[in-house]
mmCIF file of C-alpha atoms and ligand atoms in Angstrom:
data_model
loop_
_atom_site.group_PDB
_atom_site.id
_atom_site.type_symbol
_atom_site.label_atom_id
_atom_site.label_comp_id
_atom_site.label_asym_id
_atom_site.label_seq_id
_atom_site.Cartn_x
_atom_site.Cartn_y
_atom_site.Cartn_z
ATOM 1 C CA MET X 1 49.383 85.027 104.367
ATOM 2 C CA ILE X 2 50.551 82.671 101.595
ATOM 3 C CA SER X 3 48.708 79.341 101.417
ATOM 4 C CA ALA X 4 50.390 75.984 101.088
ATOM 5 C CA LEU X 5 49.788 76.178 97.332
ATOM 6 C CA SER X 6 52.461 78.840 96.813
ATOM 7 C CA HIS X 7 55.854 77.314 96.130
ATOM 8 C CA ARG X 8 59.284 78.825 96.461
ATOM 9 C CA LYS X 9 61.351 79.255 93.334
ATOM 10 C CA ASP X 10 63.269 75.982 93.690
ATOM 11 C CA GLU X 11 59.988 74.039 93.961
ATOM 12 C CA ILE X 12 58.466 75.438 90.759
ATOM 13 C CA VAL X 13 58.796 72.759 88.099
ATOM 14 C CA ASN X 14 58.036 74.492 84.815
ATOM 15 C CA GLU X 15 56.860 77.697 83.123
ATOM 16 C CA LEU X 16 53.162 76.864 83.296
ATOM 17 C CA GLU X 17 53.391 76.322 87.033
ATOM 18 C CA LEU X 18 55.462 79.511 87.389
ATOM 19 C CA ILE X 19 52.687 81.602 85.807
ATOM 20 C CA CYS X 20 49.994 79.895 87.905
ATOM 21 C CA GLN X 21 51.989 80.509 91.093
ATOM 22 C CA ALA X 22 52.539 84.169 90.174
ATOM 23 C CA ALA X 23 48.783 84.627 89.518
ATOM 24 C CA LEU X 24 47.943 82.918 92.824
ATOM 25 C CA PHE X 25 50.477 85.013 94.771
ATOM 26 C CA ALA X 26 49.043 88.205 93.216
ATOM 27 C CA ALA X 27 45.455 87.121 93.966
ATOM 28 C CA GLN X 28 46.350 86.536 97.607
ATOM 29 C CA ARG X 29 48.333 89.738 98.060
ATOM 30 C CA HIS X 30 45.822 92.023 96.277
ATOM 31 C CA GLN X 31 42.807 90.369 97.941
ATOM 32 C CA GLY X 32 39.969 92.834 98.492
ATOM 33 C CA GLN X 33 41.586 95.630 96.444
ATOM 34 C CA LYS X 34 39.439 97.328 93.791
ATOM 35 C CA ARG X 35 40.282 99.387 90.731
ATOM 36 C CA ARG X 36 39.498 103.091 90.614
ATOM 37 C CA GLY X 37 36.069 103.638 89.010
ATOM 38 C CA GLU X 38 32.408 103.039 89.709
ATOM 39 C CA MET X 39 32.134 99.413 88.548
ATOM 40 C CA ASP X 40 33.723 97.781 91.618
ATOM 41 C CA THR X 41 36.233 95.957 89.413
ATOM 42 C CA PRO X 42 38.655 93.717 91.358
ATOM 43 C CA TYR X 43 42.269 94.894 91.160
ATOM 44 C CA LEU X 44 43.160 91.403 89.950
ATOM 45 C CA ASN X 45 41.462 92.180 86.620
ATOM 46 C CA HIS X 46 44.171 94.773 85.952
ATOM 47 C CA LEU X 47 46.939 92.239 86.593
ATOM 48 C CA ALA X 48 45.273 89.659 84.336
ATOM 49 C CA GLU X 49 44.952 92.273 81.593
ATOM 50 C CA VAL X 50 48.598 93.340 81.798
ATOM 51 C CA ALA X 51 49.705 89.681 81.686
ATOM 52 C CA ALA X 52 47.437 88.970 78.710
ATOM 53 C CA TYR X 53 48.703 92.029 76.808
ATOM 54 C CA ALA X 54 52.334 91.017 77.383
ATOM 55 C CA ALA X 55 51.544 87.443 76.291
ATOM 56 C CA LEU X 56 49.939 88.841 73.123
ATOM 57 C CA GLU X 57 52.965 91.015 72.357
ATOM 58 C CA THR X 58 55.487 88.207 72.960
ATOM 59 C CA LYS X 59 53.324 85.469 71.372
ATOM 60 C CA GLY X 60 53.342 83.601 74.687
ATOM 61 C CA CYS X 61 57.107 82.979 74.557
ATOM 62 C CA ASP X 62 58.302 84.703 77.747
ATOM 63 C CA ALA X 63 57.015 83.045 80.915
ATOM 64 C CA ALA X 64 59.192 85.141 83.259
ATOM 65 C CA LEU X 65 57.742 88.335 81.787
ATOM 66 C CA ILE X 66 54.164 87.061 82.154
ATOM 67 C CA ALA X 67 54.854 86.104 85.781
ATOM 68 C CA ALA X 68 56.328 89.577 86.377
ATOM 69 C CA CYS X 69 53.168 91.138 84.903
ATOM 70 C CA TRP X 70 51.027 89.297 87.457
ATOM 71 C CA LEU X 71 53.359 90.497 90.216
ATOM 72 C CA HIS X 72 54.153 94.009 88.974
ATOM 73 C CA ASP X 73 52.136 95.932 91.595
ATOM 74 C CA THR X 74 52.811 93.686 94.619
ATOM 75 C CA ILE X 75 55.657 95.782 96.048
ATOM 76 C CA GLU X 76 53.963 99.095 95.239
ATOM 77 C CA ASP X 77 50.435 98.304 96.412
ATOM 78 C CA THR X 78 50.701 95.470 98.984
ATOM 79 C CA ALA X 79 52.911 94.596 101.955
ATOM 80 C CA THR X 80 55.098 92.354 99.754
ATOM 81 C CA THR X 81 58.841 92.962 99.983
ATOM 82 C CA ARG X 82 61.568 92.598 97.398
ATOM 83 C CA GLN X 83 63.103 89.838 99.539
ATOM 84 C CA GLU X 84 59.867 87.819 99.481
ATOM 85 C CA LEU X 85 59.592 88.087 95.702
ATOM 86 C CA GLU X 86 63.185 86.922 95.361
ATOM 87 C CA GLU X 87 62.495 83.978 97.654
ATOM 88 C CA TYR X 88 59.359 82.906 95.775
ATOM 89 C CA PHE X 89 60.209 83.858 92.185
ATOM 90 C CA GLY X 90 63.964 84.542 91.924
ATOM 91 C CA SER X 91 66.027 87.546 90.919
ATOM 92 C CA GLU X 92 65.093 87.720 87.203
ATOM 93 C CA ILE X 93 61.357 88.195 87.841
ATOM 94 C CA THR X 94 61.992 90.405 90.870
ATOM 95 C CA GLY X 95 64.234 92.638 88.747
ATOM 96 C CA LEU X 96 61.430 93.099 86.204
ATOM 97 C CA VAL X 97 58.957 93.956 88.978
ATOM 98 C CA LEU X 98 61.396 96.494 90.412
ATOM 99 C CA GLU X 99 61.753 98.135 86.990
ATOM 100 C CA ALA X 100 57.989 98.749 87.119
ATOM 101 C CA THR X 101 57.853 99.840 90.778
ATOM 102 C CA ASP X 102 57.696 103.478 91.895
ATOM 103 C CA ASP X 103 59.289 104.734 95.111
ATOM 104 C CA MET X 104 56.084 105.286 97.086
ATOM 105 C CA ASN X 105 57.933 107.529 99.568
ATOM 106 C CA LEU X 106 58.003 110.240 96.896
ATOM 107 C CA PRO X 107 55.066 112.566 96.132
ATOM 108 C CA GLU X 108 52.934 111.637 93.110
ATOM 109 C CA ALA X 109 54.151 114.499 90.892
ATOM 110 C CA GLU X 110 57.742 113.426 91.488
ATOM 111 C CA ARG X 111 56.937 109.764 90.760
ATOM 112 C CA ARG X 112 55.264 110.766 87.496
ATOM 113 C CA ARG X 113 58.273 112.846 86.441
ATOM 114 C CA ILE X 114 60.686 109.988 87.235
ATOM 115 C CA GLN X 115 58.618 107.551 85.132
ATOM 116 C CA GLU X 116 58.889 109.903 82.154
ATOM 117 C CA ASP X 117 62.637 110.395 82.625
ATOM 118 C CA GLU X 118 63.449 106.713 83.127
ATOM 119 C CA ALA X 119 61.196 105.192 80.427
ATOM 120 C CA PRO X 120 63.804 105.187 77.613
ATOM 121 C CA HIS X 121 66.353 103.440 79.858
ATOM 122 C CA LYS X 122 64.197 100.444 80.837
ATOM 123 C CA SER X 123 64.975 96.920 79.596
ATOM 124 C CA THR X 124 62.994 95.664 76.579
ATOM 125 C CA ARG X 125 60.858 93.386 78.770
ATOM 126 C CA ALA X 126 60.141 96.162 81.261
ATOM 127 C CA LYS X 127 59.107 98.398 78.354
ATOM 128 C CA ILE X 128 56.571 95.776 77.230
ATOM 129 C CA LEU X 129 55.270 95.426 80.808
ATOM 130 C CA LYS X 130 54.978 99.170 81.310
ATOM 131 C CA ILE X 131 53.201 99.807 77.991
ATOM 132 C CA ALA X 132 50.763 96.991 78.872
ATOM 133 C CA ASP X 133 50.226 98.653 82.270
ATOM 134 C CA LYS X 134 49.562 102.099 80.803
ATOM 135 C CA LEU X 135 47.285 100.615 78.127
ATOM 136 C CA SER X 136 45.238 98.830 80.795
ATOM 137 C CA ASN X 137 45.001 101.981 82.927
ATOM 138 C CA VAL X 138 43.995 104.383 80.125
ATOM 139 C CA ARG X 139 41.399 101.963 78.741
ATOM 140 C CA LYS X 140 39.886 101.343 82.169
ATOM 141 C CA MET X 141 39.778 105.035 83.011
ATOM 142 C CA THR X 142 38.049 105.826 79.709
ATOM 143 C CA GLU X 143 35.468 103.075 80.126
ATOM 144 C CA ASP X 144 34.854 103.617 83.844
ATOM 145 C CA PRO X 145 36.286 106.871 85.204
ATOM 146 C CA SER X 146 36.351 107.544 88.915
ATOM 147 C CA ALA X 147 33.661 109.976 90.084
ATOM 148 C CA ALA X 148 36.406 111.601 92.168
ATOM 149 C CA TRP X 149 38.319 112.684 89.040
ATOM 150 C CA SER X 150 37.273 115.581 86.804
ATOM 151 C CA PRO X 151 37.462 115.121 82.998
ATOM 152 C CA GLN X 152 40.544 117.371 83.073
ATOM 153 C CA GLN X 153 42.266 115.146 85.664
ATOM 154 C CA CYS X 154 41.479 112.098 83.496
ATOM 155 C CA LEU X 155 42.877 113.847 80.421
ATOM 156 C CA ASP X 156 45.984 114.902 82.356
ATOM 157 C CA TYR X 157 46.554 111.294 83.450
ATOM 158 C CA ALA X 158 46.111 109.960 79.902
ATOM 159 C CA GLU X 159 48.468 112.568 78.432
ATOM 160 C CA TRP X 160 51.071 111.830 81.094
ATOM 161 C CA ALA X 161 50.756 108.093 80.289
ATOM 162 C CA GLU X 162 51.217 108.972 76.600
ATOM 163 C CA ARG X 163 54.470 110.817 77.412
ATOM 164 C CA VAL X 164 55.740 107.796 79.388
ATOM 165 C CA VAL X 165 54.786 105.466 76.515
ATOM 166 C CA SER X 166 56.595 107.732 74.038
ATOM 167 C CA GLY X 167 59.798 106.950 75.970
ATOM 168 C CA LEU X 168 59.040 103.203 75.913
ATOM 169 C CA ARG X 169 58.305 102.859 72.168
ATOM 170 C CA GLY X 170 60.116 100.601 69.701
ATOM 171 C CA LYS X 171 59.778 97.172 71.349
ATOM 172 C CA ALA X 172 56.015 96.510 71.486
ATOM 173 C CA PRO X 173 54.359 97.353 68.146
ATOM 174 C CA VAL X 174 51.088 95.541 68.890
ATOM 175 C CA LEU X 175 50.573 97.269 72.230
ATOM 176 C CA GLU X 176 51.812 100.638 70.959
ATOM 177 C CA ALA X 177 49.070 100.571 68.292
ATOM 178 C CA LYS X 178 46.478 99.593 70.894
ATOM 179 C CA PHE X 179 47.691 102.417 73.132
ATOM 180 C CA ASP X 180 47.263 104.933 70.306
ATOM 181 C CA THR X 181 43.663 103.782 69.842
ATOM 182 C CA ALA X 182 43.083 104.022 73.593
ATOM 183 C CA MET X 183 44.398 107.612 73.567
ATOM 184 C CA THR X 184 42.050 108.560 70.735
ATOM 185 C CA LEU X 185 39.121 107.258 72.784
ATOM 186 C CA ALA X 186 40.363 108.970 75.958
ATOM 187 C CA ARG X 187 40.632 112.338 74.179
ATOM 188 C CA ARG X 188 37.187 111.849 72.658
ATOM 189 C CA ARG X 189 35.743 111.264 76.127
ATOM 190 C CA PHE X 190 37.683 113.775 78.251
ATOM 191 C CA ALA X 191 38.998 116.599 76.044
ATOM 192 C CA PRO X 192 36.974 119.838 76.322
HETATM 193 ZN ZN1 ZN J 201 49.704 98.179 87.189
#
């Protein structure tokens, strides 16, 4: 599935190449996936957004975090395994991805509750990644909601994301402010 362009961790020469390889790996693994919504947005857009938000928050000084942002949904949403990520990107990046990965064997309500409970105990970098993820999701849902979701379901999702973010606060002031703005817009659109 991986083309000859993807290198294993001991072949990656520097941080710029690391981020390019992570983006390429994500593009290959998420190929054909779309975001929820009516605009047919490629799933890759979400990964690019999360990476860009984390780069903004960290002023571009944390290449491993940016690589992890590109990869953060590979275990959850593709056939990628933890072992593969370790082989291609090493244990530091894999650990960050795992901090942002739900146990997909559990029902959704249980996964949501675990995210709320575990948010305060995440590492600083995982907190930045997860706030970037929630910011991307709430903004996208507000701009382009799925026809399959009622306004109340959208509001419920946004308010759950807000509770998760409340447990992640303190490490990402730029993204926390952006999230607050996104919540204002979500309430304006979906609240009765
Ligand atoms: Zn995500």
